[in-house]
Each structure stands twice: as structure tokens, then as C-alpha cells.
PDB file of C-alpha atoms in Angstrom:
ATOM      1  CA  UNK C   1    -157.199  12.812-207.688  1.00 42.00           C
ATOM      2  CA  UNK C   2    -157.172   9.793-209.440  1.00 43.00           C
ATOM      3  CA  UNK C   3    -155.426   9.745-212.874  1.00 46.00           C
ATOM      4  CA  UNK C   4    -156.962   7.634-215.820  1.00 46.00           C
ATOM      5  CA  UNK C   5    -153.973   4.792-215.774  1.00 47.00           C
ATOM      6  CA  UNK C   6    -154.777   3.772-211.916  1.00 52.00           C
ATOM      7  CA  UNK C   7    -156.208   0.903-211.132  1.00 53.00           C
ATOM      8  CA  UNK C   8    -159.086   1.278-208.427  1.00 69.00           C
ATOM      9  CA  UNK C   9    -157.875  -1.262-205.648  1.00 73.00           C
ATOM     10  CA  UNK C  10    -161.152  -3.563-204.888  1.00 81.00           C
ATOM     11  CA  UNK C  11    -160.138  -5.302-202.305  1.00 89.00           C
ATOM     12  CA  UNK C  12    -157.308  -5.118-199.153  1.00 93.00           C
ATOM     13  CA  UNK C  13    -154.952  -7.326-197.716  1.00 94.00           C
ATOM     14  CA  UNK C  14    -155.019  -7.508-193.621  1.00 94.00           C
ATOM     15  CA  UNK C  15    -151.010  -7.590-192.931  1.00 90.00           C
ATOM     16  CA  UNK C  16    -151.457  -7.358-189.400  1.00 90.00           C
ATOM     17  CA  UNK C  17    -152.129 -11.261-189.344  1.00 91.00           C
ATOM     18  CA  UNK C  18    -149.390 -13.879-188.549  1.00 89.00           C
ATOM     19  CA  UNK C  19    -148.138 -14.871-191.331  1.00 83.00           C
ATOM     20  CA  UNK C  20    -146.675 -18.987-189.985  1.00 88.00           C
ATOM     21  CA  UNK C  21    -149.691 -21.430-190.045  1.00 89.00           C
ATOM     22  CA  UNK C  22    -148.553 -22.548-186.521  1.00 90.00           C
ATOM     23  CA  UNK C  23    -149.347 -18.955-185.223  1.00 91.00           C
ATOM     24  CA  UNK C  24    -152.201 -18.926-186.586  1.00 92.00           C
ATOM     25  CA  UNK C  25    -154.006 -21.504-185.619  1.00 93.00           C
ATOM     26  CA  UNK C  26    -152.343 -20.194-182.047  1.00 94.00           C
ATOM     27  CA  UNK C  27    -154.929 -17.705-182.398  1.00 94.00           C
ATOM     28  CA  UNK C  28    -157.770 -19.323-184.215  1.00 96.00           C
ATOM     29  CA  UNK C  29    -158.266 -21.460-181.079  1.00 96.00           C
ATOM     30  CA  UNK C  30    -158.500 -18.844-178.581  1.00 96.00           C
ATOM     31  CA  UNK C  31    -160.253 -16.903-180.828  1.00 96.00           C
ATOM     32  CA  UNK C  32    -163.388 -18.886-181.810  1.00 97.00           C
ATOM     33  CA  UNK C  33    -163.316 -20.071-178.418  1.00 97.00           C
ATOM     34  CA  UNK C  34    -164.092 -16.497-176.853  1.00 97.00           C
ATOM     35  CA  UNK C  35    -166.535 -15.491-180.365  1.00 97.00           C
ATOM     36  CA  UNK C  36    -168.662 -18.340-179.495  1.00 97.00           C
ATOM     37  CA  UNK C  37    -168.228 -17.776-175.523  1.00 96.00           C
ATOM     38  CA  UNK C  38    -169.859 -13.881-176.683  1.00 96.00           C
ATOM     39  CA  UNK C  39    -172.449 -15.381-178.335  1.00 96.00           C
ATOM     40  CA  UNK C  40    -173.598 -18.166-175.683  1.00 94.00           C
ATOM     41  CA  UNK C  41    -173.056 -16.020-172.853  1.00 93.00           C
ATOM     42  CA  UNK C  42    -174.725 -13.819-173.918  1.00 95.00           C
ATOM     43  CA  UNK C  43    -178.041 -15.392-175.269  1.00 94.00           C
ATOM     44  CA  UNK C  44    -178.066 -17.356-172.143  1.00 91.00           C
ATOM     45  CA  UNK C  45    -178.506 -13.711-170.377  1.00 92.00           C
ATOM     46  CA  UNK C  46    -181.097 -12.983-172.809  1.00 93.00           C
ATOM     47  CA  UNK C  47    -183.071 -16.373-172.704  1.00 92.00           C
ATOM     48  CA  UNK C  48    -182.969 -16.150-169.157  1.00 91.00           C
ATOM     49  CA  UNK C  49    -184.590 -11.978-168.736  1.00 92.00           C
ATOM     50  CA  UNK C  50    -187.449 -13.928-171.278  1.00 92.00           C
ATOM     51  CA  UNK C  51    -187.954 -16.323-168.853  1.00 90.00           C
ATOM     52  CA  UNK C  52    -188.709 -14.787-165.495  1.00 90.00           C
ATOM     53  CA  UNK C  53    -191.461 -12.826-164.776  1.00 88.00           C
ATOM     54  CA  UNK C  54    -189.534 -11.398-161.977  1.00 87.00           C
ATOM     55  CA  UNK C  55    -186.457 -10.105-164.250  1.00 89.00           C
ATOM     56  CA  UNK C  56    -188.453  -7.939-166.266  1.00 91.00           C
ATOM     57  CA  UNK C  57    -187.615  -4.722-165.291  1.00 92.00           C
ATOM     58  CA  UNK C  58    -185.987  -1.983-166.974  1.00 94.00           C
ATOM     59  CA  UNK C  59    -182.491  -3.145-165.846  1.00 92.00           C
ATOM     60  CA  UNK C  60    -182.469  -6.191-167.094  1.00 92.00           C
ATOM     61  CA  UNK C  61    -184.301  -5.132-170.355  1.00 95.00           C
ATOM     62  CA  UNK C  62    -181.412  -2.734-170.921  1.00 95.00           C
ATOM     63  CA  UNK C  63    -178.705  -5.632-169.830  1.00 93.00           C
ATOM     64  CA  UNK C  64    -180.368  -8.236-172.149  1.00 94.00           C
ATOM     65  CA  UNK C  65    -180.489  -5.319-175.079  1.00 96.00           C
ATOM     66  CA  UNK C  66    -177.072  -4.745-174.521  1.00 95.00           C
ATOM     67  CA  UNK C  67    -176.814  -8.277-174.965  1.00 95.00           C
ATOM     68  CA  UNK C  68    -177.848  -8.536-178.243  1.00 96.00           C
ATOM     69  CA  UNK C  69    -175.762  -5.704-179.480  1.00 96.00           C
ATOM     70  CA  UNK C  70    -172.836  -7.382-178.301  1.00 96.00           C
ATOM     71  CA  UNK C  71    -173.401 -10.185-180.293  1.00 97.00           C
ATOM     72  CA  UNK C  72    -173.864  -8.216-183.552  1.00 97.00           C
ATOM     73  CA  UNK C  73    -170.942  -6.100-182.715  1.00 96.00           C
ATOM     74  CA  UNK C  74    -168.792  -8.965-181.985  1.00 97.00           C
ATOM     75  CA  UNK C  75    -170.178 -10.886-185.449  1.00 97.00           C
ATOM     76  CA  UNK C  76    -168.818  -7.804-187.066  1.00 96.00           C
ATOM     77  CA  UNK C  77    -165.913  -8.416-186.820  1.00 97.00           C
ATOM     78  CA  UNK C  78    -164.579 -11.824-185.328  1.00 97.00           C
ATOM     79  CA  UNK C  79    -165.833 -14.286-188.046  1.00 97.00           C
ATOM     80  CA  UNK C  80    -163.751 -12.323-190.674  1.00 96.00           C
ATOM     81  CA  UNK C  81    -160.936 -12.106-188.075  1.00 96.00           C
ATOM     82  CA  UNK C  82    -161.358 -16.066-188.012  1.00 96.00           C
ATOM     83  CA  UNK C  83    -161.516 -16.905-191.627  1.00 95.00           C
ATOM     84  CA  UNK C  84    -158.497 -14.452-192.352  1.00 94.00           C
ATOM     85  CA  UNK C  85    -156.163 -16.537-190.299  1.00 94.00           C
ATOM     86  CA  UNK C  86    -157.128 -19.715-191.540  1.00 93.00           C
ATOM     87  CA  UNK C  87    -157.095 -18.154-194.965  1.00 90.00           C
ATOM     88  CA  UNK C  88    -152.951 -18.085-197.712  1.00 87.00           C
ATOM     89  CA  UNK C  89    -154.640 -14.543-198.272  1.00 86.00           C
ATOM     90  CA  UNK C  90    -156.480 -12.721-195.660  1.00 91.00           C
ATOM     91  CA  UNK C  91    -158.564 -10.323-198.123  1.00 93.00           C
ATOM     92  CA  UNK C  92    -161.796  -8.339-197.553  1.00 95.00           C
ATOM     93  CA  UNK C  93    -163.223  -6.818-200.550  1.00 94.00           C
ATOM     94  CA  UNK C  94    -163.984  -2.889-200.786  1.00 93.00           C
ATOM     95  CA  UNK C  95    -167.194  -3.570-200.618  1.00 93.00           C
ATOM     96  CA  UNK C  96    -167.302  -6.097-197.510  1.00 95.00           C
ATOM     97  CA  UNK C  97    -164.615  -3.701-195.629  1.00 96.00           C
ATOM     98  CA  UNK C  98    -167.153  -0.866-195.790  1.00 95.00           C
ATOM     99  CA  UNK C  99    -170.106  -3.210-194.950  1.00 97.00           C
ATOM    100  CA  UNK C 100    -167.741  -4.289-192.011  1.00 97.00           C
ATOM    101  CA  UNK C 101    -166.601  -0.698-190.914  1.00 95.00           C
ATOM    102  CA  UNK C 102    -170.612   0.366-190.945  1.00 96.00           C
ATOM    103  CA  UNK C 103    -171.920  -2.748-188.713  1.00 97.00           C
ATOM    104  CA  UNK C 104    -168.987  -2.509-186.256  1.00 96.00           C
ATOM    105  CA  UNK C 105    -169.639   1.294-185.696  1.00 94.00           C
ATOM    106  CA  UNK C 106    -173.842   1.068-185.752  1.00 95.00           C
ATOM    107  CA  UNK C 107    -173.598  -1.537-182.791  1.00 96.00           C
ATOM    108  CA  UNK C 108    -170.936   0.291-181.246  1.00 93.00           C
ATOM    109  CA  UNK C 109    -172.435   3.667-181.185  1.00 92.00           C
ATOM    110  CA  UNK C 110    -175.491   1.790-179.722  1.00 95.00           C
ATOM    111  CA  UNK C 111    -173.804  -0.093-177.032  1.00 94.00           C
ATOM    112  CA  UNK C 112    -172.435   3.948-176.206  1.00 92.00           C
ATOM    113  CA  UNK C 113    -175.727   5.298-176.081  1.00 94.00           C
ATOM    114  CA  UNK C 114    -177.370   2.134-173.977  1.00 95.00           C
ATOM    115  CA  UNK C 115    -174.677   2.455-171.600  1.00 94.00           C
ATOM    116  CA  UNK C 116    -175.847   5.788-171.035  1.00 94.00           C
ATOM    117  CA  UNK C 117    -179.366   4.825-170.926  1.00 95.00           C
ATOM    118  CA  UNK C 118    -178.563   2.461-168.594  1.00 94.00           C
ATOM    119  CA  UNK C 119    -176.678   5.102-166.611  1.00 93.00           C
ATOM    120  CA  UNK C 120    -179.617   6.853-166.552  1.00 94.00           C
ATOM    121  CA  UNK C 121    -182.137   4.131-165.536  1.00 94.00           C
ATOM    122  CA  UNK C 122    -180.007   4.112-162.248  1.00 92.00           C
ATOM    123  CA  UNK C 123    -179.558   7.836-161.549  1.00 93.00           C
ATOM    124  CA  UNK C 124    -183.474   7.282-161.240  1.00 93.00           C
ATOM    125  CA  UNK C 125    -183.928   4.363-159.496  1.00 91.00           C
ATOM    126  CA  UNK C 126    -181.547   5.456-156.935  1.00 91.00           C
ATOM    127  CA  UNK C 127    -182.108   9.068-156.612  1.00 90.00           C
ATOM    128  CA  UNK C 128    -186.462   9.294-157.529  1.00 90.00           C
ATOM    129  CA  UNK C 129    -187.479   5.845-156.199  1.00 88.00           C
ATOM    130  CA  UNK C 130    -190.594   6.647-155.583  1.00 89.00           C
ATOM    131  CA  UNK C 131    -191.488   8.274-159.202  1.00 91.00           C
ATOM    132  CA  UNK C 132    -189.337   5.553-160.983  1.00 92.00           C
ATOM    133  CA  UNK C 133    -191.647   2.899-160.921  1.00 91.00           C
ATOM    134  CA  UNK C 134    -193.964   5.478-163.265  1.00 92.00           C
ATOM    135  CA  UNK C 135    -191.182   7.014-165.098  1.00 92.00           C
ATOM    136  CA  UNK C 136    -189.310   4.080-166.148  1.00 94.00           C
ATOM    137  CA  UNK C 137    -191.959   2.444-168.062  1.00 94.00           C
ATOM    138  CA  UNK C 138    -191.900  -0.405-170.371  1.00 93.00           C
ATOM    139  CA  UNK C 139    -192.696   1.907-173.075  1.00 95.00           C
ATOM    140  CA  UNK C 140    -189.972   4.556-172.342  1.00 95.00           C
ATOM    141  CA  UNK C 141    -187.014   1.385-172.127  1.00 96.00           C
ATOM    142  CA  UNK C 142    -188.568   0.229-175.653  1.00 96.00           C
ATOM    143  CA  UNK C 143    -188.254   4.073-176.755  1.00 96.00           C
ATOM    144  CA  UNK C 144    -184.772   4.529-175.256  1.00 96.00           C
ATOM    145  CA  UNK C 145    -183.464   1.284-176.762  1.00 96.00           C
ATOM    146  CA  UNK C 146    -185.232   1.877-180.338  1.00 97.00           C
ATOM    147  CA  UNK C 147    -183.685   5.756-180.034  1.00 96.00           C
ATOM    148  CA  UNK C 148    -180.270   4.316-179.211  1.00 95.00           C
ATOM    149  CA  UNK C 149    -180.001   1.653-181.717  1.00 95.00           C
ATOM    150  CA  UNK C 150    -181.569   4.382-184.546  1.00 95.00           C
ATOM    151  CA  UNK C 151    -178.650   6.817-183.324  1.00 93.00           C
ATOM    152  CA  UNK C 152    -176.570   3.899-183.988  1.00 92.00           C
ATOM    153  CA  UNK C 153    -177.016   3.133-187.162  1.00 94.00           C
ATOM    154  CA  UNK C 154    -177.490   6.436-188.643  1.00 93.00           C
ATOM    155  CA  UNK C 155    -174.584   8.164-187.492  1.00 89.00           C
ATOM    156  CA  UNK C 156    -171.672   5.959-189.028  1.00 90.00           C
ATOM    157  CA  UNK C 157    -173.395   6.485-192.251  1.00 90.00           C
ATOM    158  CA  UNK C 158    -171.817   9.811-193.452  1.00 86.00           C
ATOM    159  CA  UNK C 159    -168.467   8.847-192.863  1.00 86.00           C
ATOM    160  CA  UNK C 160    -169.117   5.436-194.593  1.00 91.00           C
ATOM    161  CA  UNK C 161    -170.813   7.051-197.567  1.00 89.00           C
ATOM    162  CA  UNK C 162    -168.142   9.878-198.658  1.00 86.00           C
ATOM    163  CA  UNK C 163    -165.095   6.940-198.123  1.00 87.00           C
ATOM    164  CA  UNK C 164    -167.241   5.037-200.856  1.00 88.00           C
ATOM    165  CA  UNK C 165    -166.060   7.614-203.091  1.00 86.00           C
ATOM    166  CA  UNK C 166    -162.754   7.889-202.115  1.00 85.00           C
ATOM    167  CA  UNK C 167    -160.248   6.412-204.889  1.00 84.00           C
ATOM    168  CA  UNK C 168    -157.825   3.848-203.840  1.00 85.00           C
ATOM    169  CA  UNK C 169    -155.094   3.140-205.722  1.00 80.00           C
ATOM    170  CA  UNK C 170    -152.117   2.267-204.247  1.00 76.00           C
ATOM    171  CA  UNK C 171    -150.998   0.035-201.362  1.00 82.00           C
ATOM    172  CA  UNK C 172    -154.058  -2.464-200.477  1.00 88.00           C
ATOM    173  CA  UNK C 173    -152.001  -3.803-197.446  1.00 91.00           C
ATOM    174  CA  UNK C 174    -154.450  -2.913-194.307  1.00 92.00           C
ATOM    175  CA  UNK C 175    -152.373  -2.144-191.378  1.00 90.00           C
ATOM    176  CA  UNK C 176    -154.813  -3.996-188.612  1.00 92.00           C
ATOM    177  CA  UNK C 177    -157.150  -7.151-187.786  1.00 93.00           C
ATOM    178  CA  UNK C 178    -160.124  -5.446-189.302  1.00 95.00           C
ATOM    179  CA  UNK C 179    -161.422  -2.355-191.294  1.00 95.00           C
ATOM    180  CA  UNK C 180    -161.766   0.737-189.158  1.00 91.00           C
ATOM    181  CA  UNK C 181    -162.274   4.438-190.893  1.00 86.00           C
ATOM    182  CA  UNK C 182    -158.353   5.919-190.254  1.00 83.00           C
ATOM    183  CA  UNK C 183    -156.516   2.479-191.648  1.00 88.00           C
ATOM    184  CA  UNK C 184    -158.693   2.448-194.224  1.00 89.00           C
ATOM    185  CA  UNK C 185    -158.457   6.088-194.671  1.00 84.00           C
ATOM    186  CA  UNK C 186    -154.655   5.940-194.693  1.00 84.00           C
ATOM    187  CA  UNK C 187    -154.743   4.357-198.033  1.00 86.00           C
ATOM    188  CA  UNK C 188    -156.498   6.916-199.442  1.00 83.00           C
ATOM    189  CA  UNK C 189    -155.379   8.155-202.784  1.00 81.00           C
ATOM    190  CA  UNK C 190    -156.213  11.930-201.946  1.00 69.00           C
ATOM    191  CA  UNK C 191    -153.792  13.140-199.568  1.00 61.00           C
ATOM    192  CA  UNK C 192    -154.458  16.391-198.735  1.00 55.00           C
ATOM    193  CA  UNK C 193    -158.493  15.711-198.429  1.00 61.00           C
ATOM    194  CA  UNK C 194    -157.706  12.360-196.417  1.00 60.00           C
ATOM    195  CA  UNK C 195    -155.869  14.220-193.890  1.00 64.00           C
ATOM    196  CA  UNK C 196    -158.309  16.646-193.456  1.00 71.00           C
ATOM    197  CA  UNK C 197    -160.962  14.550-193.198  1.00 69.00           C
ATOM    198  CA  UNK C 198    -159.115  11.867-190.816  1.00 66.00           C
ATOM    199  CA  UNK C 199    -159.040  15.119-188.414  1.00 70.00           C
ATOM    200  CA  UNK C 200    -162.905  15.208-188.668  1.00 75.00           C
ATOM    201  CA  UNK C 201    -163.529  11.251-187.718  1.00 72.00           C
ATOM    202  CA  UNK C 202    -161.495  11.833-185.209  1.00 70.00           C
ATOM    203  CA  UNK C 203    -163.104  15.295-183.979  1.00 79.00           C
ATOM    204  CA  UNK C 204    -166.671  13.425-184.533  1.00 78.00           C
ATOM    205  CA  UNK C 205    -165.472  10.007-182.857  1.00 75.00           C
ATOM    206  CA  UNK C 206    -164.003  12.387-179.481  1.00 80.00           C
ATOM    207  CA  UNK C 207    -167.530  14.733-179.295  1.00 84.00           C
ATOM    208  CA  UNK C 208    -169.521  10.793-178.915  1.00 82.00           C
ATOM    209  CA  UNK C 209    -166.864   9.558-176.865  1.00 84.00           C
ATOM    210  CA  UNK C 210    -166.863  12.449-174.508  1.00 88.00           C
ATOM    211  CA  UNK C 211    -170.568  13.432-174.650  1.00 90.00           C
ATOM    212  CA  UNK C 212    -171.175   9.752-173.176  1.00 90.00           C
ATOM    213  CA  UNK C 213    -168.541  10.435-170.904  1.00 89.00           C
ATOM    214  CA  UNK C 214    -169.963  12.999-169.201  1.00 93.00           C
ATOM    215  CA  UNK C 215    -173.682  11.902-168.757  1.00 93.00           C
ATOM    216  CA  UNK C 216    -172.476   8.834-167.162  1.00 93.00           C
ATOM    217  CA  UNK C 217    -170.516  10.610-165.079  1.00 92.00           C
ATOM    218  CA  UNK C 218    -173.252  13.423-163.945  1.00 94.00           C
ATOM    219  CA  UNK C 219    -175.035  10.541-163.510  1.00 92.00           C
ATOM    220  CA  UNK C 220    -172.841   8.575-160.960  1.00 92.00           C
ATOM    221  CA  UNK C 221    -171.957  12.192-159.400  1.00 92.00           C
ATOM    222  CA  UNK C 222    -175.695  11.915-158.449  1.00 92.00           C
ATOM    223  CA  UNK C 223    -175.843   9.036-157.301  1.00 91.00           C
ATOM    224  CA  UNK C 224    -172.586   8.695-155.277  1.00 90.00           C
ATOM    225  CA  UNK C 225    -174.026  11.755-153.508  1.00 90.00           C
ATOM    226  CA  UNK C 226    -177.725   9.895-152.959  1.00 89.00           C
ATOM    227  CA  UNK C 227    -175.879   6.601-151.552  1.00 89.00           C
ATOM    228  CA  UNK C 228    -173.651   8.651-149.104  1.00 86.00           C
ATOM    229  CA  UNK C 229    -176.482  10.298-147.270  1.00 85.00           C
ATOM    230  CA  UNK C 230    -177.978   6.718-146.764  1.00 83.00           C
ATOM    231  CA  UNK C 231    -177.318   6.774-142.969  1.00 83.00           C
ATOM    232  CA  UNK C 232    -176.646   2.263-143.156  1.00 84.00           C
ATOM    233  CA  UNK C 233    -173.845   0.471-144.487  1.00 83.00           C
ATOM    234  CA  UNK C 234    -175.686  -2.141-145.645  1.00 83.00           C
ATOM    235  CA  UNK C 235    -178.490   0.274-147.503  1.00 81.00           C
ATOM    236  CA  UNK C 236    -175.488   1.508-148.956  1.00 84.00           C
ATOM    237  CA  UNK C 237    -174.124  -1.374-149.565  1.00 84.00           C
ATOM    238  CA  UNK C 238    -177.229  -2.890-151.449  1.00 81.00           C
ATOM    239  CA  UNK C 239    -177.715   0.357-153.580  1.00 81.00           C
ATOM    240  CA  UNK C 240    -174.033   0.628-154.712  1.00 82.00           C
ATOM    241  CA  UNK C 241    -174.249  -3.212-155.856  1.00 81.00           C
ATOM    242  CA  UNK C 242    -177.178  -2.586-158.341  1.00 79.00           C
ATOM    243  CA  UNK C 243    -174.624   0.015-159.832  1.00 86.00           C
ATOM    244  CA  UNK C 244    -171.407  -2.235-160.126  1.00 85.00           C
ATOM    245  CA  UNK C 245    -171.762  -4.238-162.878  1.00 85.00           C
ATOM    246  CA  UNK C 246    -172.665  -1.380-165.241  1.00 87.00           C
ATOM    247  CA  UNK C 247    -169.674   0.986-164.000  1.00 88.00           C
ATOM    248  CA  UNK C 248    -167.177  -2.169-164.654  1.00 88.00           C
ATOM    249  CA  UNK C 249    -168.571  -2.553-168.112  1.00 90.00           C
ATOM    250  CA  UNK C 250    -168.409   1.019-169.294  1.00 89.00           C
ATOM    251  CA  UNK C 251    -165.116   1.530-167.686  1.00 88.00           C
ATOM    252  CA  UNK C 252    -163.814  -1.439-169.320  1.00 88.00           C
ATOM    253  CA  UNK C 253    -165.417  -0.335-172.644  1.00 87.00           C
ATOM    254  CA  UNK C 254    -164.961   3.325-172.583  1.00 86.00           C
ATOM    255  CA  UNK C 255    -161.080   2.924-171.677  1.00 85.00           C
ATOM    256  CA  UNK C 256    -160.249   0.526-174.602  1.00 81.00           C
ATOM    257  CA  UNK C 257    -162.273   2.718-177.039  1.00 81.00           C
ATOM    258  CA  UNK C 258    -161.045   6.340-175.867  1.00 80.00           C
ATOM    259  CA  UNK C 259    -157.318   4.623-176.265  1.00 78.00           C
ATOM    260  CA  UNK C 260    -158.125   3.873-179.776  1.00 77.00           C
ATOM    261  CA  UNK C 261    -160.271   7.096-181.074  1.00 76.00           C
ATOM    262  CA  UNK C 262    -159.156   9.962-178.439  1.00 73.00           C
ATOM    263  CA  UNK C 263    -155.704   9.789-179.774  1.00 67.00           C
ATOM    264  CA  UNK C 264    -156.129  12.562-182.234  1.00 57.00           C
ATOM    265  CA  UNK C 265    -151.973  13.181-184.014  1.00 57.00           C
ATOM    266  CA  UNK C 266    -150.829  10.396-181.570  1.00 59.00           C
ATOM    267  CA  UNK C 267    -149.753   7.429-183.589  1.00 68.00           C
ATOM    268  CA  UNK C 268    -149.040   3.966-181.837  1.00 70.00           C
ATOM    269  CA  UNK C 269    -146.908   1.418-183.331  1.00 77.00           C
ATOM    270  CA  UNK C 270    -148.790  -1.796-185.519  1.00 77.00           C
ATOM    271  CA  UNK C 271    -148.513  -4.378-182.606  1.00 82.00           C
ATOM    272  CA  UNK C 272    -150.181  -1.679-179.743  1.00 83.00           C
ATOM    273  CA  UNK C 273    -152.920  -1.377-182.603  1.00 84.00           C
ATOM    274  CA  UNK C 274    -153.969  -4.235-182.570  1.00 87.00           C
ATOM    275  CA  UNK C 275    -153.457  -5.304-178.736  1.00 88.00           C
ATOM    276  CA  UNK C 276    -156.002  -2.065-178.461  1.00 87.00           C
ATOM    277  CA  UNK C 277    -158.430  -2.980-181.608  1.00 89.00           C
ATOM    278  CA  UNK C 278    -158.603  -6.734-179.524  1.00 91.00           C
ATOM    279  CA  UNK C 279    -158.862  -5.261-176.084  1.00 90.00           C
ATOM    280  CA  UNK C 280    -162.225  -3.450-177.545  1.00 87.00           C
ATOM    281  CA  UNK C 281    -163.319  -5.221-180.145  1.00 92.00           C
ATOM    282  CA  UNK C 282    -163.020  -9.022-178.233  1.00 94.00           C
ATOM    283  CA  UNK C 283    -161.905  -9.049-174.851  1.00 92.00           C
ATOM    284  CA  UNK C 284    -164.338  -6.116-173.722  1.00 92.00           C
ATOM    285  CA  UNK C 285    -167.216  -8.269-175.380  1.00 93.00           C
ATOM    286  CA  UNK C 286    -165.695 -10.832-173.402  1.00 95.00           C
ATOM    287  CA  UNK C 287    -165.956 -10.096-170.231  1.00 92.00           C
ATOM    288  CA  UNK C 288    -169.199  -8.364-170.415  1.00 89.00           C
ATOM    289  CA  UNK C 289    -171.474 -11.799-170.376  1.00 89.00           C
ATOM    290  CA  UNK C 290    -169.450 -12.688-167.065  1.00 89.00           C
ATOM    291  CA  UNK C 291    -169.805  -9.284-165.271  1.00 88.00           C
ATOM    292  CA  UNK C 292    -173.549  -9.764-165.230  1.00 82.00           C
ATOM    293  CA  UNK C 293    -173.488 -13.231-164.620  1.00 76.00           C
ATOM    294  CA  UNK C 294    -171.274 -13.269-161.821  1.00 66.00           C
ATOM    295  CA  UNK C 295    -171.685  -9.748-160.185  1.00 67.00           C
ATOM    296  CA  UNK C 296    -175.436 -10.834-160.288  1.00 76.00           C
ATOM    297  CA  UNK C 297    -176.969 -12.503-157.734  1.00 78.00           C
ATOM    298  CA  UNK C 298    -180.669 -12.357-159.431  1.00 82.00           C
ATOM    299  CA  UNK C 299    -179.287 -13.681-162.934  1.00 84.00           C
ATOM    300  CA  UNK C 300    -176.782 -16.367-161.033  1.00 82.00           C
ATOM    301  CA  UNK C 301    -180.176 -17.982-159.516  1.00 82.00           C
ATOM    302  CA  UNK C 302    -182.501 -17.808-162.808  1.00 80.00           C
ATOM    303  CA  UNK C 303    -179.275 -19.069-164.568  1.00 81.00           C
ATOM    304  CA  UNK C 304    -178.705 -22.192-161.452  1.00 80.00           C
ATOM    305  CA  UNK C 305    -182.656 -22.725-161.058  1.00 81.00           C
ATOM    306  CA  UNK C 306    -182.860 -23.257-165.175  1.00 74.00           C
ATOM    307  CA  UNK C 307    -179.394 -25.668-165.319  1.00 78.00           C
ATOM    308  CA  UNK C 308    -181.115 -27.590-162.747  1.00 76.00           C
ATOM    309  CA  UNK C 309    -184.228 -28.080-164.380  1.00 73.00           C
ATOM    310  CA  UNK C 310    -182.153 -28.743-167.966  1.00 71.00           C
ATOM    311  CA  UNK C 311    -180.424 -31.529-166.152  1.00 68.00           C
ATOM    312  CA  UNK C 312    -183.266 -33.005-164.694  1.00 71.00           C
ATOM    313  CA  UNK C 313    -185.095 -33.540-167.457  1.00 64.00           C
ATOM    314  CA  UNK C 314    -181.985 -34.805-169.136  1.00 69.00           C
ATOM    315  CA  UNK C 315    -182.131 -37.457-166.820  1.00 64.00           C
ATOM    316  CA  UNK C 316    -185.649 -38.451-166.987  1.00 65.00           C
ATOM    317  CA  UNK C 317    -185.733 -38.595-170.872  1.00 67.00           C
ATOM    318  CA  UNK C 318    -182.282 -40.806-170.694  1.00 62.00           C
ATOM    319  CA  UNK C 319    -184.288 -42.917-167.960  1.00 61.00           C
ATOM    320  CA  UNK C 320    -187.779 -43.090-170.819  1.00 62.00           C
ATOM    321  CA  UNK C 321    -185.242 -44.618-172.944  1.00 59.00           C
TER     322      UNK C 321
END
């Protein structure tokens, strides 16, 4: 219970960032490059999919939707990290912290749901190819994507609403690089209630992650079973190649998320907490555009075509001048 003489904390100080100016700048430069690449790379994928009629298929629709979510997923945390690295105080207001947690988790959960929908799409495409065009219609794709976003933006609301009612009257030093449920809950004054809620939050995250993993796993069990029955080596290779990008992104994203949110009573040092947080909040989104462009022949060819057209247009404009 908050006592009358205790003042409620209205801001948090991030204590996981380097203190020296030189170290901060050395972290700022690569982080700025990564964020710029994430935004630019995902915008390129979205644009290429929209401009090429032969890419107007369910798989590429989901890829462009994932790219759109990735931009906002990283925008929820990285700009504030960049500002904190160059700031002496490295603070965030309580309301700003709650908003950051909400948008980070809502876009993250939306991505989890969308990756599950993408696994379902690959399952139908490989296991039921004759019915696939009539089943996975543009209308169903839009409905699945909208459902993923609705689920993502509703799921964190109860946790955020509850945390907003807690008193924060002790230390305001947040041992993390952005606002997240467990680091924030550790600063709450209601010790017993906070401990119980930390366990509840752990269980909620575990159910969300394990459910998605099981659904994706079952989809790929069906996919592998069908691929193994394909007689030609070329046929097996072609069928599996349509799943490689999704499977790589799934393993990269869920592997890091599981390390952070399936720990239960296990605790990591501040260093490893920071490393894991950077892995799923920064590095995983950084690799996704690379995976979907370099591992995908059609997107690579479309990018090359538009890059060539842009160069021709540039040289013609230059010659006219």
C-alpha cells in the first residue's frame, strides 16, 4: 500500500545504457544504421509487392503485412533507444513507458499471429494445392490479417491497464533498454501483488507463445509429410523452398522471444537481459528483410527490375539537364 508520505514516480531512468559518451556514440551509429535498414528494407518489400501484379498472391500479401508490422514493431522501441543513447538523463515518462509497452507488445503479438497464419497458408498451398486458390482468397487473407491485428492490439490491454494503476514510489531506475512488463513490475511498491502478477504475466506469455509454436509445428508436420511423398527431388526442393523463408524467420523470432518470456522463475544478468532484448527487438527485424529478399527469387528479380528502371530514369533525367 502506498503511504501518504511517498511520492509516486512519474518517470523511469534506463540504467542499461552505457554511461560514457564514447560508448554511447559507438552504440548509436550501428543502431541508427540497423533501424534505417529495417524501415527502408521493409518499405522496399511492401512497394515491390504492390507494384508487381504477379506478386499479388496470399504468400506475398502476408509478407508485405509482416513488413508493415515490423516497421511499427521496431519504431515502438528503437527511436527512444537512439534518443537515450545521446541523452544525459536517459529517461522516459510513466505514460510514455506504458505506451511503449503497449505498442511493442501489440505489434509483437500481431506478428506472432501473422506468422501462424502464414504457416497455415503454406500448409494449404502444399497439402491441398487443388483447393488452395478457392480457399485462400484475397478476402480470407484480409480477414486473417485483420484478426491477427485485432488479437494483437487487444491482448496486452488488460496488463497495461492493470500496471497503470500500480504505485511506483521506490527506485525509478529501470534495468532494461526499453519498457517491458517484468522490469517495470519489479519497480512497483506493492511487493506481494507484483510478484503474483509477474507469475500471471509469465503464464499468459507462455500460453501465447506455446500455442503459436504448436500450431506452426503441426502445420509443418503436415507439410513435411506431404513433401516426403513427392517422388521427384526437384519437386521436393521446390515445395520446401516456398517454406524456407517463413521457417527461418519463425525460428529466429520465436527462439529469441522464448528466451525472454519463457524463463519463468529463472533470472539473467543485466548483460544477458540486454543481449536477448536486442536479439528479438533489433536483430531479428534486421534479418527479416534480408531473408525475404535474398532467399526469395521472385522478390529479388522484382527489386532488380525496379532498380534498373530507376537507374534508366535517373540517367535520362540527367541527360535532359
